[in-house]
Amino acid sequence: MRHKVTGKKLSKNSSQRKALFKSLINSLIIHEAIKTTEAKAKVVRILAEKLITQGKTGTLQARRAIEAFLQNKMVVKKIVEDLGPLFKSRQGGFTRIIRLGRRDGDGAMMVRLELVEKPKPIEKITKTK
């Protein structure tokens, strides 16, 4: 019986799944959109939204919790400083899934997982002499 057992195994053991989720979430935050299979996107979407919700508070505890999971300081900084204020008024639904069609090799449904709102690009500071 699978009472109260959530999540998909995706034919991977727990360490492989955790590494897969970390890399997909890191890519999603850095590039603001990723292309993956529908099954992976649905699982990663849940985790990414929880991390963004934690980042909205902006506290040290939230930073440390996000960094403990992702282990990437650049991504943690982007979640807390850029995405947190951007999604401050939004209660949820920070990501969207757009179907792209089936993959040629195995027929898996491919999707684009992206953030609903894009942070404004930071202008590069140029040094003048």
Short mmCIF file of C-alpha atoms in Angstrom, two decimals:
data_model
loop_
_atom_site.label_atom_id
_atom_site.label_comp_id
_atom_site.label_asym_id
_atom_site.label_seq_id
_atom_site.Cartn_x
_atom_site.Cartn_y
_atom_site.Cartn_z
CA MET A 1 0.00 0.00 0.00
CA ARG A 2 1.19 3.50 -0.82
CA HIS A 3 -0.70 5.47 1.80
CA LYS A 4 0.62 9.03 2.10
CA VAL A 5 3.55 8.30 -0.23
CA THR A 6 3.97 11.21 -2.63
CA GLY A 7 6.20 11.92 -5.56
CA LYS A 8 7.34 9.98 -8.58
CA LYS A 9 10.37 7.68 -8.64
CA LEU A 10 11.20 8.31 -12.33
CA SER A 11 13.05 4.95 -12.46
CA LYS A 12 15.87 6.31 -10.31
CA ASN A 13 17.12 5.66 -6.81
CA SER A 14 16.84 8.42 -4.21
CA SER A 15 20.32 9.90 -4.66
CA GLN A 16 19.96 10.03 -8.45
CA ARG A 17 16.52 11.64 -8.12
CA LYS A 18 17.80 14.26 -5.69
CA ALA A 19 20.74 15.12 -7.98
CA LEU A 20 18.40 15.33 -10.99
CA PHE A 21 16.00 17.66 -9.18
CA LYS A 22 18.85 19.91 -7.96
CA SER A 23 20.31 20.28 -11.44
CA LEU A 24 16.92 20.94 -13.07
CA ILE A 25 15.96 23.56 -10.46
CA ASN A 26 19.38 25.24 -10.74
CA SER A 27 18.97 25.39 -14.53
CA LEU A 28 15.42 26.71 -14.22
CA ILE A 29 16.48 29.55 -11.90
CA ILE A 30 19.61 30.46 -13.89
CA HIS A 31 18.08 30.30 -17.39
CA GLU A 32 14.46 31.07 -16.34
CA ALA A 33 13.22 28.26 -18.62
CA ILE A 34 14.14 24.63 -19.32
CA LYS A 35 13.05 21.97 -21.80
CA THR A 36 12.43 18.55 -20.25
CA THR A 37 9.94 15.70 -20.15
CA GLU A 38 6.48 16.28 -18.72
CA ALA A 39 6.95 13.85 -15.82
CA LYS A 40 10.17 15.54 -14.66
CA ALA A 41 8.69 19.01 -15.11
CA LYS A 42 5.67 18.25 -12.94
CA VAL A 43 7.88 17.08 -10.06
CA VAL A 44 10.43 19.90 -10.41
CA ARG A 45 7.65 22.49 -10.58
CA ILE A 46 6.44 21.57 -7.08
CA LEU A 47 9.93 21.78 -5.58
CA ALA A 48 10.82 25.03 -7.38
CA GLU A 49 7.65 26.75 -6.20
CA LYS A 50 8.36 25.74 -2.60
CA LEU A 51 11.88 27.18 -2.84
CA ILE A 52 10.63 30.45 -4.36
CA THR A 53 8.01 30.71 -1.61
CA GLN A 54 10.78 30.33 0.98
CA GLY A 55 12.82 32.96 -0.85
CA LYS A 56 9.97 35.47 -0.61
CA THR A 57 10.60 35.92 3.13
CA GLY A 58 14.24 36.83 2.52
CA THR A 59 15.38 35.80 5.99
CA LEU A 60 18.70 34.20 6.82
CA GLN A 61 16.90 31.01 7.78
CA ALA A 62 15.24 30.88 4.34
CA ARG A 63 18.59 31.45 2.61
CA ARG A 64 20.19 28.62 4.55
CA ALA A 65 17.30 26.24 3.88
CA ILE A 66 17.44 26.94 0.14
CA GLU A 67 21.22 26.61 0.07
CA ALA A 68 21.07 23.33 1.99
CA PHE A 69 18.92 21.89 -0.79
CA LEU A 70 20.45 23.48 -3.90
CA GLN A 71 24.09 23.95 -2.77
CA ASN A 72 24.61 26.84 -5.19
CA LYS A 73 25.09 30.32 -3.69
CA MET A 74 24.51 32.13 -6.99
CA VAL A 75 21.09 30.51 -7.39
CA VAL A 76 20.18 31.20 -3.75
CA LYS A 77 21.06 34.86 -4.23
CA LYS A 78 18.90 35.06 -7.36
CA ILE A 79 15.94 33.41 -5.61
CA VAL A 80 16.08 35.65 -2.54
CA GLU A 81 17.10 38.97 -4.11
CA ASP A 82 15.48 38.84 -7.56
CA LEU A 83 12.62 36.35 -7.56
CA GLY A 84 11.43 36.95 -3.99
CA PRO A 85 10.52 40.62 -4.51
CA LEU A 86 9.25 39.89 -8.04
CA PHE A 87 6.71 37.34 -6.77
CA LYS A 88 5.97 39.09 -3.44
CA SER A 89 2.33 39.83 -4.29
CA ARG A 90 1.71 36.45 -5.97
CA GLN A 91 0.36 33.66 -3.73
CA GLY A 92 1.58 30.81 -5.92
CA GLY A 93 1.86 29.68 -9.52
CA PHE A 94 5.37 30.98 -10.14
CA THR A 95 6.01 28.57 -13.03
CA ARG A 96 4.13 27.42 -16.12
CA ILE A 97 4.37 24.29 -18.25
CA ILE A 98 3.97 24.58 -22.02
CA ARG A 99 3.69 21.38 -24.06
CA LEU A 100 6.03 21.21 -27.06
CA GLY A 101 5.10 17.83 -28.57
CA ARG A 102 6.50 14.33 -28.51
CA ARG A 103 10.20 13.46 -28.67
CA ASP A 104 11.22 11.51 -31.80
CA GLY A 105 13.25 8.79 -30.09
CA ASP A 106 10.83 7.43 -27.50
CA GLY A 107 7.67 9.48 -27.88
CA ALA A 108 7.97 11.17 -24.48
CA MET A 109 5.97 14.39 -24.12
CA MET A 110 8.42 17.30 -24.05
CA VAL A 111 7.53 20.52 -22.24
CA ARG A 112 9.00 23.91 -21.52
CA LEU A 113 9.03 24.77 -17.81
CA GLU A 114 9.45 28.51 -17.30
CA LEU A 115 8.96 31.23 -14.74
CA VAL A 116 5.74 33.21 -15.16
CA GLU A 117 7.47 36.57 -14.71
CA LYS A 118 11.02 37.31 -15.78
CA PRO A 119 13.28 39.43 -13.59
CA LYS A 120 14.56 42.59 -15.20
CA PRO A 121 18.04 42.11 -16.66
CA ILE A 122 20.79 43.76 -14.70
CA GLU A 123 22.67 46.29 -16.76
CA LYS A 124 26.39 45.74 -16.82
CA ILE A 125 28.43 48.45 -15.18
CA THR A 126 31.21 49.67 -17.39
CA LYS A 127 34.25 51.35 -15.98
CA THR A 128 35.12 54.72 -17.47
CA LYS A 129 38.65 56.05 -17.38
#
